[in-house]
Structure formats: C-alpha cells, structure tokens
Amino acid sequence: MKILHVISGGETGGSKNHVLSLFESSSSHDMMLAVFQKGKLYEEALAKGINVTLFSQKNRYDLSLLSNIRSFIAKNNIDIVHSHGARANLFIRLIKLTSSFKWVVTVHSDPDLDFMHNKKMSTIFAKLNKWSLAKTDKIFAVSERFKSMVKKYGIPDNKIVTIYNGISFDQGKVTTSPSRKDFSLGEDDFVAAIVARLHPVKGHLTLFKAIADVKKQIKVTVLIVGEGDLKDSLEQEARQLGIQDQIRFLGFRTDIGEIFSISDVSLLTSKSESFPLVLLESAREGTPIITTDVGGVRQLIPDSSYGWVIPVEDAAALSNALIQANQEKVTGELSVKGKHLKKYAESHFSLQHLQESIAKEYNKIYAE
C-alpha cells in the first residue's frame, strides 16, 4: 500500500512533529511526503532521509501545482492520500474531484481559529476547510472534543475516528546542555517554559497577566520558545506590565526536551488545541504541566496528581496554579508529580500505539 502525506510545509510546531513522527519507524506501507514550500519541515524530512517532494508555489494561492500533484499521485500509484492542514486539505479536495485515490485527513486544529488574527481570512478559509472535510473518506480527530467539533460540520460519525497523538519515549530524560547556568538561573529559581508559536490562539497575554499577578509572591522566570508575528507586541506588553525581567523570548529552538528538562513546569495557555504534542514532550522529561482545558488534555491529565488543568483565559486560575507549583517544588511534591505524569504518558501515548492505530485505519479504508 502506498501512502502520500501532504502538508503545506510552513508548519513549525505540533503538526510538523506529528507528520515526521509517522515516518520514524519501519512500516509495511510505502510512505512519501509532499510539501508546498521549503521550511523547517522540509529540511528535517531531508535530514531524516524521508522520501519528500517539494511542489513549489509562486504564492500560497497559486493553483497551478494541482496538475503536478495529480500526475505525481497517478505516476506513483498512490493508494491513500493523507492530508494535514487547511491548504493541503483544499488542494487534495480539488484534485479528488477527478481522481480515485482514498483520502484521509488528520484534523490538528479548529478551522474557526486557524486565522483568528485575520477575520476576513478566517471566514473564507474556515468555510473552505469545512467544505474540504465533507468529502473525505475518513477523518482522524486527535481528541474526542475535536471529533464532536467535526460532527457539527454535518460529517457522519462513522467517518470520524479519534486517534490520540503519541511520541517516542525511548530517548529517556535529557541530561545534556543547555543548563540553567546558560540562562543565569539557579537551581532554586522557579522556571516555567511555554513552547508555542506567537499567535493569538496560544494565549500568551493571559500568561503575562498571571505573571504580573504573582511576581510579588514568587520569583518566576518564563522561557518562551517560538516565533510569530506577535513578538513585538508581546515584548511591549511585557514592558507595560513590568514583567520584562521575568520573560525570556528564546525564539525558535530545536532543543525542546532540554528546555523542559531545566524547567520546573511547562505551560500551555491556548484558547484551542487538539491534543498537543508539546505536552507529551514535557511529560517525557518528567516536567509537570499547567494547561488550559482544551482539546484532549484531560486524557493526559485526568486528575490533579498529574498536573493542573485550568479554564481558558483565566489569569487568576493560572496565577494560583503557578503559586501551588512553586510551593510543591519546595516540598518536593512537584518532582513526584512529574514522575507520575511521565509513567502515565508513556503507557498511554506511545508512538507505537499511534502508528498502529493509523495503520489499522489505512487497512480498513484500503479494503473498502
């Protein structure tokens, strides 16, 4: 069976890592990858030896590449096309009109929030994405909440399967550099890390309000990993709130495990998510999590012995969680919570389980 994964290629976060992880181990399927632009995903795919093809566009609205993709699918006898993201979904939907391959989609995010920083684009692309999803053969939702969301688009329940994300836990806890000394941090300092693109949906402003609330009660440093258009405005907001000394903008980094390893807690303050891979990366390092109640996070953090789940855009709740986590660091309870989280995540959200679940669905679709 030949599988072609299609994604725009501009992704830098969870969806990028998810797609690359599907190629990490041997498979009975012949898998290829197609992207529309050079970027970190394309570069990492090449470095990993993945069979990746670049279909270049003059701009993101250039549809001239559709015929090239269609020819590629026919020439390589592709059985199943697996698309990821709004642009890839739309292009495959247009090709599907005149092709006979099976088509599956993984829904990584809420279409209504993907372009929330641009209301005009949000309205147009959300409608196009939903139109595309309606014609798929199967949809993989990465949480039960996302399955419910997709059903509201009028898609039958039997076309939607919940498959939670997974990662490899084989590498174990990171013990290499960087160290806290590289960031002028001491072992007694309370350090929180947030790995997320600088985008409105990620909720950095709520985090900043919480840090401003607690700065007189606890000494906390936040390591912010990620890039995005909001960087300048977020830096300005930090200065206005008087927390610029507590915030470190680290930009894009590839050593996410190392960053979590030197942190006391990891943060996720998003307004919407599916099932964030970044939380599994935190769990792999035994780093406890404070997260908003989005997507499938309660499957990873079923109760308070694993971490904190707080309401969306609730700075007061985030402040309380940070204070509690700081107290638990002092008592030693925080490290116990991290070990508990790691053990649970490793047994429920392995990469092997993810790959086996997807392969099972591929076989079903192919046999239909």
mmCIF file of C-alpha atoms in Angstrom:
data_model
loop_
_atom_site.group_PDB
_atom_site.id
_atom_site.type_symbol
_atom_site.label_atom_id
_atom_site.label_comp_id
_atom_site.label_asym_id
_atom_site.label_seq_id
_atom_site.Cartn_x
_atom_site.Cartn_y
_atom_site.Cartn_z
ATOM 1 C CA MET A 1 0.000 0.000 0.000
ATOM 2 C CA LYS A 2 1.378 3.418 -0.951
ATOM 3 C CA ILE A 3 0.626 6.400 1.281
ATOM 4 C CA LEU A 4 1.281 10.047 0.432
ATOM 5 C CA HIS A 5 1.246 12.554 3.282
ATOM 6 C CA VAL A 6 0.537 16.113 2.122
ATOM 7 C CA ILE A 7 1.125 19.244 4.222
ATOM 8 C CA SER A 8 1.886 22.856 3.311
ATOM 9 C CA GLY A 9 5.390 22.747 4.787
ATOM 10 C CA GLY A 10 5.308 26.044 6.660
ATOM 11 C CA GLU A 11 4.446 24.401 9.979
ATOM 12 C CA THR A 12 6.936 24.635 12.861
ATOM 13 C CA GLY A 13 5.053 23.074 15.767
ATOM 14 C CA GLY A 14 2.875 20.108 16.647
ATOM 15 C CA SER A 15 1.538 19.225 13.196
ATOM 16 C CA LYS A 16 5.083 19.233 11.777
ATOM 17 C CA ASN A 17 6.327 16.933 14.506
ATOM 18 C CA HIS A 18 3.273 14.704 14.193
ATOM 19 C CA VAL A 19 3.808 14.138 10.475
ATOM 20 C CA LEU A 20 7.522 13.497 10.841
ATOM 21 C CA SER A 21 6.889 11.032 13.669
ATOM 22 C CA LEU A 22 4.776 8.871 11.363
ATOM 23 C CA PHE A 23 7.932 8.135 9.353
ATOM 24 C CA GLU A 24 10.104 7.296 12.364
ATOM 25 C CA SER A 25 9.872 3.502 12.387
ATOM 26 C CA SER A 26 9.631 0.751 9.809
ATOM 27 C CA SER A 27 6.203 0.258 8.261
ATOM 28 C CA SER A 28 4.617 -2.249 5.956
ATOM 29 C CA HIS A 29 3.413 0.728 3.948
ATOM 30 C CA ASP A 30 5.420 2.659 1.370
ATOM 31 C CA MET A 31 5.129 6.251 2.624
ATOM 32 C CA MET A 32 6.052 9.507 0.906
ATOM 33 C CA LEU A 33 5.742 13.158 1.870
ATOM 34 C CA ALA A 34 4.752 16.177 -0.242
ATOM 35 C CA VAL A 35 5.082 19.839 0.770
ATOM 36 C CA PHE A 36 4.398 23.154 -0.993
ATOM 37 C CA GLN A 37 7.242 25.225 0.427
ATOM 38 C CA LYS A 38 10.697 24.919 1.868
ATOM 39 C CA GLY A 39 10.908 25.316 5.591
ATOM 40 C CA LYS A 40 11.826 23.511 8.793
ATOM 41 C CA LEU A 41 9.579 20.564 7.968
ATOM 42 C CA TYR A 42 11.162 20.053 4.539
ATOM 43 C CA GLU A 43 14.680 20.421 5.926
ATOM 44 C CA GLU A 44 14.062 17.986 8.775
ATOM 45 C CA ALA A 45 12.446 15.482 6.408
ATOM 46 C CA LEU A 46 15.514 15.552 4.167
ATOM 47 C CA ALA A 47 17.816 15.167 7.155
ATOM 48 C CA LYS A 48 15.847 12.120 8.322
ATOM 49 C CA GLY A 49 16.055 10.507 4.885
ATOM 50 C CA ILE A 50 12.318 10.749 4.262
ATOM 51 C CA ASN A 51 11.137 10.490 0.659
ATOM 52 C CA VAL A 52 9.914 14.097 0.372
ATOM 53 C CA THR A 53 8.846 16.005 -2.751
ATOM 54 C CA LEU A 54 8.579 19.781 -2.995
ATOM 55 C CA PHE A 55 5.767 21.208 -5.146
ATOM 56 C CA SER A 56 6.701 24.876 -5.258
ATOM 57 C CA GLN A 57 4.110 27.653 -5.456
ATOM 58 C CA LYS A 58 4.553 31.220 -6.664
ATOM 59 C CA ASN A 59 2.345 32.201 -3.726
ATOM 60 C CA ARG A 60 0.008 30.371 -1.336
ATOM 61 C CA TYR A 61 -2.932 30.929 -3.699
ATOM 62 C CA ASP A 62 -1.156 29.527 -6.773
ATOM 63 C CA LEU A 63 -3.219 26.566 -8.002
ATOM 64 C CA SER A 64 -1.011 25.745 -10.969
ATOM 65 C CA LEU A 65 0.690 22.987 -8.969
ATOM 66 C CA LEU A 66 -2.528 20.938 -8.774
ATOM 67 C CA SER A 67 -1.857 19.207 -12.079
ATOM 68 C CA ASN A 68 1.667 18.313 -10.914
ATOM 69 C CA ILE A 69 0.370 16.781 -7.704
ATOM 70 C CA ARG A 70 -2.315 14.873 -9.596
ATOM 71 C CA SER A 71 0.296 13.494 -12.005
ATOM 72 C CA PHE A 72 2.600 12.558 -9.123
ATOM 73 C CA ILE A 73 -0.184 10.624 -7.412
ATOM 74 C CA ALA A 74 -1.015 8.750 -10.624
ATOM 75 C CA LYS A 75 2.623 8.068 -11.569
ATOM 76 C CA ASN A 76 3.458 6.666 -8.125
ATOM 77 C CA ASN A 77 0.250 4.625 -7.862
ATOM 78 C CA ILE A 78 -0.703 6.246 -4.576
ATOM 79 C CA ASP A 79 -3.453 4.321 -2.782
ATOM 80 C CA ILE A 80 -4.171 6.731 0.071
ATOM 81 C CA VAL A 81 -3.523 10.465 0.351
ATOM 82 C CA HIS A 82 -3.314 11.668 3.942
ATOM 83 C CA SER A 83 -3.516 15.468 4.210
ATOM 84 C CA HIS A 84 -2.765 17.771 7.133
ATOM 85 C CA GLY A 85 -3.864 21.412 7.408
ATOM 86 C CA ALA A 86 -6.279 23.731 5.621
ATOM 87 C CA ARG A 87 -4.221 24.391 2.484
ATOM 88 C CA ALA A 88 -3.338 20.743 1.906
ATOM 89 C CA ASN A 89 -6.937 19.727 2.539
ATOM 90 C CA LEU A 90 -8.229 22.210 -0.028
ATOM 91 C CA PHE A 91 -5.743 21.174 -2.721
ATOM 92 C CA ILE A 92 -6.441 17.472 -2.277
ATOM 93 C CA ARG A 93 -10.172 18.154 -2.310
ATOM 94 C CA LEU A 94 -9.792 19.864 -5.705
ATOM 95 C CA ILE A 95 -7.669 17.001 -7.057
ATOM 96 C CA LYS A 96 -10.035 14.393 -5.636
ATOM 97 C CA LEU A 97 -12.772 15.632 -7.976
ATOM 98 C CA THR A 98 -11.063 13.829 -10.873
ATOM 99 C CA SER A 99 -9.076 11.095 -9.084
ATOM 100 C CA SER A 100 -9.874 7.758 -7.469
ATOM 101 C CA PHE A 101 -7.428 7.511 -4.541
ATOM 102 C CA LYS A 102 -8.694 7.152 -0.972
ATOM 103 C CA TRP A 103 -8.395 10.316 1.094
ATOM 104 C CA VAL A 104 -7.938 10.751 4.840
ATOM 105 C CA VAL A 105 -7.365 13.894 6.891
ATOM 106 C CA THR A 106 -5.978 14.472 10.356
ATOM 107 C CA VAL A 107 -7.670 17.454 11.995
ATOM 108 C CA HIS A 108 -4.957 19.161 14.051
ATOM 109 C CA SER A 109 -6.765 22.407 14.885
ATOM 110 C CA ASP A 110 -10.087 24.251 14.946
ATOM 111 C CA PRO A 111 -10.761 25.711 11.450
ATOM 112 C CA ASP A 112 -12.587 28.659 13.007
ATOM 113 C CA LEU A 113 -9.483 29.695 14.968
ATOM 114 C CA ASP A 114 -6.681 28.973 12.498
ATOM 115 C CA PHE A 115 -6.768 32.532 11.128
ATOM 116 C CA MET A 116 -8.256 34.339 14.125
ATOM 117 C CA HIS A 117 -5.739 37.184 13.712
ATOM 118 C CA ASN A 118 -7.356 37.981 10.325
ATOM 119 C CA LYS A 119 -11.162 37.889 10.404
ATOM 120 C CA LYS A 120 -11.568 38.051 6.625
ATOM 121 C CA MET A 121 -9.172 35.154 6.032
ATOM 122 C CA SER A 122 -10.697 33.249 8.929
ATOM 123 C CA THR A 123 -14.175 33.350 7.420
ATOM 124 C CA ILE A 124 -13.044 32.329 3.940
ATOM 125 C CA PHE A 125 -10.565 29.608 4.843
ATOM 126 C CA ALA A 126 -12.681 28.121 7.609
ATOM 127 C CA LYS A 127 -15.502 27.612 5.101
ATOM 128 C CA LEU A 128 -13.146 26.140 2.508
ATOM 129 C CA ASN A 129 -11.633 23.769 5.047
ATOM 130 C CA LYS A 130 -15.040 22.545 6.207
ATOM 131 C CA TRP A 131 -16.094 22.124 2.569
ATOM 132 C CA SER A 132 -12.988 20.017 2.021
ATOM 133 C CA LEU A 133 -13.533 17.851 5.083
ATOM 134 C CA ALA A 134 -17.037 16.935 3.954
ATOM 135 C CA LYS A 135 -15.654 14.939 1.010
ATOM 136 C CA THR A 136 -13.011 12.859 2.791
ATOM 137 C CA ASP A 137 -13.172 9.074 3.099
ATOM 138 C CA LYS A 138 -12.031 9.192 6.724
ATOM 139 C CA ILE A 139 -11.132 11.850 9.283
ATOM 140 C CA PHE A 140 -8.730 11.304 12.172
ATOM 141 C CA ALA A 141 -9.568 13.556 15.128
ATOM 142 C CA VAL A 142 -6.843 13.837 17.757
ATOM 143 C CA SER A 143 -9.317 14.193 20.636
ATOM 144 C CA GLU A 144 -12.946 13.404 21.414
ATOM 145 C CA ARG A 145 -13.649 17.143 21.542
ATOM 146 C CA PHE A 146 -12.383 17.506 18.012
ATOM 147 C CA LYS A 147 -14.482 14.551 16.907
ATOM 148 C CA SER A 148 -17.556 16.318 18.311
ATOM 149 C CA MET A 149 -16.480 19.513 16.559
ATOM 150 C CA VAL A 150 -16.149 17.767 13.191
ATOM 151 C CA LYS A 151 -19.548 16.080 13.609
ATOM 152 C CA LYS A 152 -21.110 19.537 13.891
ATOM 153 C CA TYR A 153 -19.982 20.171 10.304
ATOM 154 C CA GLY A 154 -22.510 17.557 9.208
ATOM 155 C CA ILE A 155 -19.980 14.753 8.766
ATOM 156 C CA PRO A 156 -21.285 11.273 9.714
ATOM 157 C CA ASP A 157 -19.980 9.708 12.898
ATOM 158 C CA ASN A 158 -18.731 6.591 11.069
ATOM 159 C CA LYS A 159 -16.327 8.702 9.007
ATOM 160 C CA ILE A 160 -14.550 10.102 12.078
ATOM 161 C CA VAL A 161 -12.063 8.179 14.218
ATOM 162 C CA THR A 162 -10.380 9.505 17.355
ATOM 163 C CA ILE A 163 -6.648 8.759 17.343
ATOM 164 C CA TYR A 164 -4.642 10.485 20.042
ATOM 165 C CA ASN A 165 -1.150 11.768 19.346
ATOM 166 C CA GLY A 166 1.865 9.821 20.515
ATOM 167 C CA ILE A 167 5.628 10.237 20.728
ATOM 168 C CA SER A 168 8.645 8.025 21.272
ATOM 169 C CA PHE A 169 9.685 7.717 24.908
ATOM 170 C CA ASP A 170 12.788 5.690 24.073
ATOM 171 C CA GLN A 171 15.215 8.594 24.349
ATOM 172 C CA GLY A 172 14.626 8.990 28.082
ATOM 173 C CA LYS A 173 15.191 12.089 30.157
ATOM 174 C CA VAL A 174 17.502 14.685 28.647
ATOM 175 C CA THR A 175 20.695 15.285 30.620
ATOM 176 C CA THR A 176 22.685 17.352 28.130
ATOM 177 C CA SER A 177 23.081 21.124 27.715
ATOM 178 C CA PRO A 178 21.785 23.764 27.967
ATOM 179 C CA SER A 179 21.878 24.072 31.726
ATOM 180 C CA ARG A 180 20.225 26.617 33.982
ATOM 181 C CA LYS A 181 23.553 28.419 34.184
ATOM 182 C CA ASP A 182 23.266 29.225 30.470
ATOM 183 C CA PHE A 183 20.201 31.320 31.316
ATOM 184 C CA SER A 184 21.657 32.761 34.531
ATOM 185 C CA LEU A 185 19.232 30.691 36.575
ATOM 186 C CA GLY A 186 19.884 28.947 39.870
ATOM 187 C CA GLU A 187 18.611 25.542 40.958
ATOM 188 C CA ASP A 188 16.295 27.187 43.490
ATOM 189 C CA ASP A 189 14.733 29.513 40.897
ATOM 190 C CA PHE A 190 11.210 28.645 39.780
ATOM 191 C CA VAL A 191 11.248 28.232 35.995
ATOM 192 C CA ALA A 192 8.297 27.769 33.637
ATOM 193 C CA ALA A 193 8.543 27.051 29.906
ATOM 194 C CA ILE A 194 5.974 27.616 27.173
ATOM 195 C CA VAL A 195 6.571 26.248 23.679
ATOM 196 C CA ALA A 196 4.106 27.756 21.213
ATOM 197 C CA ARG A 197 4.082 29.979 18.168
ATOM 198 C CA LEU A 198 3.461 33.637 18.960
ATOM 199 C CA HIS A 199 -0.143 33.663 17.789
ATOM 200 C CA PRO A 200 -3.338 34.958 19.471
ATOM 201 C CA VAL A 201 -4.785 31.456 19.866
ATOM 202 C CA LYS A 202 -1.865 30.487 22.136
ATOM 203 C CA GLY A 203 -2.955 32.836 24.915
ATOM 204 C CA HIS A 204 0.346 34.495 25.833
ATOM 205 C CA LEU A 205 -1.460 37.609 27.062
ATOM 206 C CA THR A 206 -3.275 35.582 29.723
ATOM 207 C CA LEU A 207 0.096 34.202 30.822
ATOM 208 C CA PHE A 208 1.550 37.705 31.063
ATOM 209 C CA LYS A 209 -1.333 38.871 33.252
ATOM 210 C CA ALA A 210 -0.782 35.907 35.559
ATOM 211 C CA ILE A 211 2.948 36.601 35.831
ATOM 212 C CA ALA A 212 2.183 40.221 36.709
ATOM 213 C CA ASP A 213 -0.209 38.973 39.416
ATOM 214 C CA VAL A 214 2.284 36.636 41.072
ATOM 215 C CA LYS A 215 5.580 38.479 40.695
ATOM 216 C CA LYS A 216 5.375 39.903 44.227
ATOM 217 C CA GLN A 217 4.626 36.466 45.722
ATOM 218 C CA ILE A 218 7.014 34.193 43.844
ATOM 219 C CA LYS A 219 10.116 34.680 41.772
ATOM 220 C CA VAL A 220 9.319 33.038 38.454
ATOM 221 C CA THR A 221 11.122 33.107 35.118
ATOM 222 C CA VAL A 222 9.248 32.138 31.944
ATOM 223 C CA LEU A 223 11.149 30.735 28.968
ATOM 224 C CA ILE A 224 9.135 31.438 25.808
ATOM 225 C CA VAL A 225 10.054 29.233 22.863
ATOM 226 C CA GLY A 226 8.531 30.050 19.490
ATOM 227 C CA GLU A 227 8.319 32.576 16.691
ATOM 228 C CA GLY A 228 5.476 34.617 15.279
ATOM 229 C CA ASP A 229 4.092 37.971 14.248
ATOM 230 C CA LEU A 230 3.129 38.895 17.817
ATOM 231 C CA LYS A 231 6.655 39.080 19.173
ATOM 232 C CA ASP A 232 6.964 42.882 19.103
ATOM 233 C CA SER A 233 3.547 43.431 20.660
ATOM 234 C CA LEU A 234 4.195 40.786 23.318
ATOM 235 C CA GLU A 235 7.519 42.383 24.230
ATOM 236 C CA GLN A 236 5.734 45.714 24.536
ATOM 237 C CA GLU A 237 3.008 44.157 26.683
ATOM 238 C CA ALA A 238 5.628 42.634 28.985
ATOM 239 C CA ARG A 239 7.229 46.061 29.470
ATOM 240 C CA GLN A 240 3.866 47.687 30.162
ATOM 241 C CA LEU A 241 3.086 45.060 32.802
ATOM 242 C CA GLY A 242 6.543 45.445 34.309
ATOM 243 C CA ILE A 243 7.442 41.771 33.854
ATOM 244 C CA GLN A 244 10.163 42.094 31.220
ATOM 245 C CA ASP A 245 12.708 40.725 33.702
ATOM 246 C CA GLN A 246 10.613 37.571 34.203
ATOM 247 C CA ILE A 247 10.187 36.827 30.483
ATOM 248 C CA ARG A 248 12.839 35.355 28.169
ATOM 249 C CA PHE A 249 11.996 35.214 24.448
ATOM 250 C CA LEU A 250 14.142 32.379 23.100
ATOM 251 C CA GLY A 251 12.777 32.243 19.549
ATOM 252 C CA PHE A 252 12.785 29.004 17.565
ATOM 253 C CA ARG A 253 14.753 26.155 19.128
ATOM 254 C CA THR A 254 15.259 22.510 18.346
ATOM 255 C CA ASP A 255 16.276 21.521 21.897
ATOM 256 C CA ILE A 256 12.737 21.451 23.311
ATOM 257 C CA GLY A 257 13.457 18.448 25.511
ATOM 258 C CA GLU A 258 16.424 20.227 27.047
ATOM 259 C CA ILE A 259 14.336 23.334 27.747
ATOM 260 C CA PHE A 260 11.694 21.250 29.517
ATOM 261 C CA SER A 261 14.394 19.354 31.391
ATOM 262 C CA ILE A 262 15.673 22.525 33.073
ATOM 263 C CA SER A 263 12.137 23.817 33.790
ATOM 264 C CA ASP A 264 10.038 23.154 36.873
ATOM 265 C CA VAL A 265 6.759 23.251 34.932
ATOM 266 C CA SER A 266 5.633 23.592 31.337
ATOM 267 C CA LEU A 267 2.728 25.803 30.338
ATOM 268 C CA LEU A 268 0.025 25.672 27.727
ATOM 269 C CA THR A 269 -2.301 28.696 27.739
ATOM 270 C CA SER A 270 -4.075 28.149 24.428
ATOM 271 C CA LYS A 271 -7.659 29.052 23.640
ATOM 272 C CA SER A 272 -7.967 25.967 21.435
ATOM 273 C CA GLU A 273 -5.868 22.852 20.820
ATOM 274 C CA SER A 274 -6.394 19.293 19.681
ATOM 275 C CA PHE A 275 -4.078 17.024 21.657
ATOM 276 C CA PRO A 276 -0.830 18.984 21.970
ATOM 277 C CA LEU A 277 2.332 17.009 21.247
ATOM 278 C CA VAL A 278 4.263 19.586 23.237
ATOM 279 C CA LEU A 279 2.614 18.333 26.424
ATOM 280 C CA LEU A 280 3.799 14.806 25.681
ATOM 281 C CA GLU A 281 7.299 16.193 25.161
ATOM 282 C CA SER A 282 7.056 17.769 28.600
ATOM 283 C CA ALA A 283 5.789 14.523 30.102
ATOM 284 C CA ARG A 284 8.700 12.635 28.536
ATOM 285 C CA GLU A 285 11.088 14.815 30.549
ATOM 286 C CA GLY A 286 9.067 14.340 33.741
ATOM 287 C CA THR A 287 8.164 18.024 33.767
ATOM 288 C CA PRO A 288 4.709 18.717 35.293
ATOM 289 C CA ILE A 289 2.167 20.654 33.235
ATOM 290 C CA ILE A 290 -0.155 23.589 33.777
ATOM 291 C CA THR A 291 -2.592 23.726 30.866
ATOM 292 C CA THR A 292 -5.856 25.289 29.829
ATOM 293 C CA ASP A 293 -8.833 22.948 29.443
ATOM 294 C CA VAL A 294 -8.634 22.466 25.684
ATOM 295 C CA GLY A 295 -8.832 19.529 23.300
ATOM 296 C CA GLY A 296 -7.839 16.204 24.806
ATOM 297 C CA VAL A 297 -5.595 17.465 27.632
ATOM 298 C CA ARG A 298 -7.739 15.763 30.271
ATOM 299 C CA GLN A 299 -6.820 12.408 28.739
ATOM 300 C CA LEU A 300 -3.195 13.204 29.646
ATOM 301 C CA ILE A 301 -4.010 14.928 32.944
ATOM 302 C CA PRO A 302 -7.052 13.065 34.314
ATOM 303 C CA ASP A 303 -6.659 14.492 37.828
ATOM 304 C CA SER A 304 -4.533 16.848 39.918
ATOM 305 C CA SER A 305 -1.919 14.181 40.684
ATOM 306 C CA TYR A 306 -0.659 14.624 37.109
ATOM 307 C CA GLY A 307 -0.766 18.403 36.764
ATOM 308 C CA TRP A 308 -3.113 21.381 36.566
ATOM 309 C CA VAL A 309 -5.997 21.933 34.141
ATOM 310 C CA ILE A 310 -7.421 25.460 34.299
ATOM 311 C CA PRO A 311 -10.154 27.370 32.445
ATOM 312 C CA VAL A 312 -9.297 29.144 29.192
ATOM 313 C CA GLU A 313 -8.283 32.822 29.520
ATOM 314 C CA ASP A 314 -8.398 32.675 33.329
ATOM 315 C CA ALA A 315 -5.342 34.568 34.546
ATOM 316 C CA ALA A 316 -6.364 34.180 38.206
ATOM 317 C CA ALA A 317 -6.538 30.383 37.909
ATOM 318 C CA LEU A 318 -3.151 30.349 36.201
ATOM 319 C CA SER A 319 -1.714 32.523 38.978
ATOM 320 C CA ASN A 320 -2.987 30.095 41.617
ATOM 321 C CA ALA A 321 -1.565 27.112 39.744
ATOM 322 C CA LEU A 322 1.854 28.785 39.499
ATOM 323 C CA ILE A 323 1.834 29.551 43.221
ATOM 324 C CA GLN A 324 0.857 25.961 44.052
ATOM 325 C CA ALA A 325 3.539 24.556 41.738
ATOM 326 C CA ASN A 326 6.166 26.763 43.373
ATOM 327 C CA GLN A 327 5.096 25.545 46.803
ATOM 328 C CA GLU A 328 5.240 21.929 45.636
ATOM 329 C CA LYS A 329 8.772 22.469 44.339
ATOM 330 C CA VAL A 330 9.820 23.494 47.842
ATOM 331 C CA THR A 331 8.181 20.444 49.435
ATOM 332 C CA GLY A 332 9.408 18.005 46.783
ATOM 333 C CA GLU A 333 5.883 17.122 45.635
ATOM 334 C CA LEU A 334 6.422 18.656 42.187
ATOM 335 C CA SER A 335 9.100 16.191 41.115
ATOM 336 C CA VAL A 336 6.882 13.293 42.257
ATOM 337 C CA LYS A 337 4.065 14.693 40.127
ATOM 338 C CA GLY A 338 6.416 14.816 37.137
ATOM 339 C CA LYS A 339 7.422 11.166 37.550
ATOM 340 C CA HIS A 340 3.761 10.177 37.858
ATOM 341 C CA LEU A 341 2.921 12.076 34.664
ATOM 342 C CA LYS A 342 5.783 10.517 32.708
ATOM 343 C CA LYS A 343 4.830 6.968 33.671
ATOM 344 C CA TYR A 344 1.198 7.545 32.701
ATOM 345 C CA ALA A 345 2.028 9.233 29.377
ATOM 346 C CA GLU A 346 4.492 6.522 28.405
ATOM 347 C CA SER A 347 1.898 3.785 28.916
ATOM 348 C CA HIS A 348 -0.956 5.571 27.107
ATOM 349 C CA PHE A 349 0.508 7.778 24.354
ATOM 350 C CA SER A 350 3.423 5.980 22.744
ATOM 351 C CA LEU A 351 4.436 6.494 19.129
ATOM 352 C CA GLN A 352 3.985 2.783 18.514
ATOM 353 C CA HIS A 353 0.348 2.969 19.581
ATOM 354 C CA LEU A 354 -0.236 5.975 17.312
ATOM 355 C CA GLN A 355 1.313 4.277 14.286
ATOM 356 C CA GLU A 356 -0.549 1.018 14.872
ATOM 357 C CA SER A 357 -3.883 2.842 15.190
ATOM 358 C CA ILE A 358 -3.341 4.742 11.925
ATOM 359 C CA ALA A 359 -2.138 1.622 10.080
ATOM 360 C CA LYS A 360 -5.272 -0.223 11.192
ATOM 361 C CA GLU A 361 -7.451 2.520 9.709
ATOM 362 C CA TYR A 362 -5.444 2.578 6.483
ATOM 363 C CA ASN A 363 -6.097 -1.132 6.046
ATOM 364 C CA LYS A 364 -9.812 -0.654 6.622
ATOM 365 C CA ILE A 365 -10.021 2.182 4.096
ATOM 366 C CA TYR A 366 -7.982 0.309 1.500
ATOM 367 C CA ALA A 367 -10.242 -2.740 1.819
ATOM 368 C CA GLU A 368 -13.448 -0.762 1.315
#
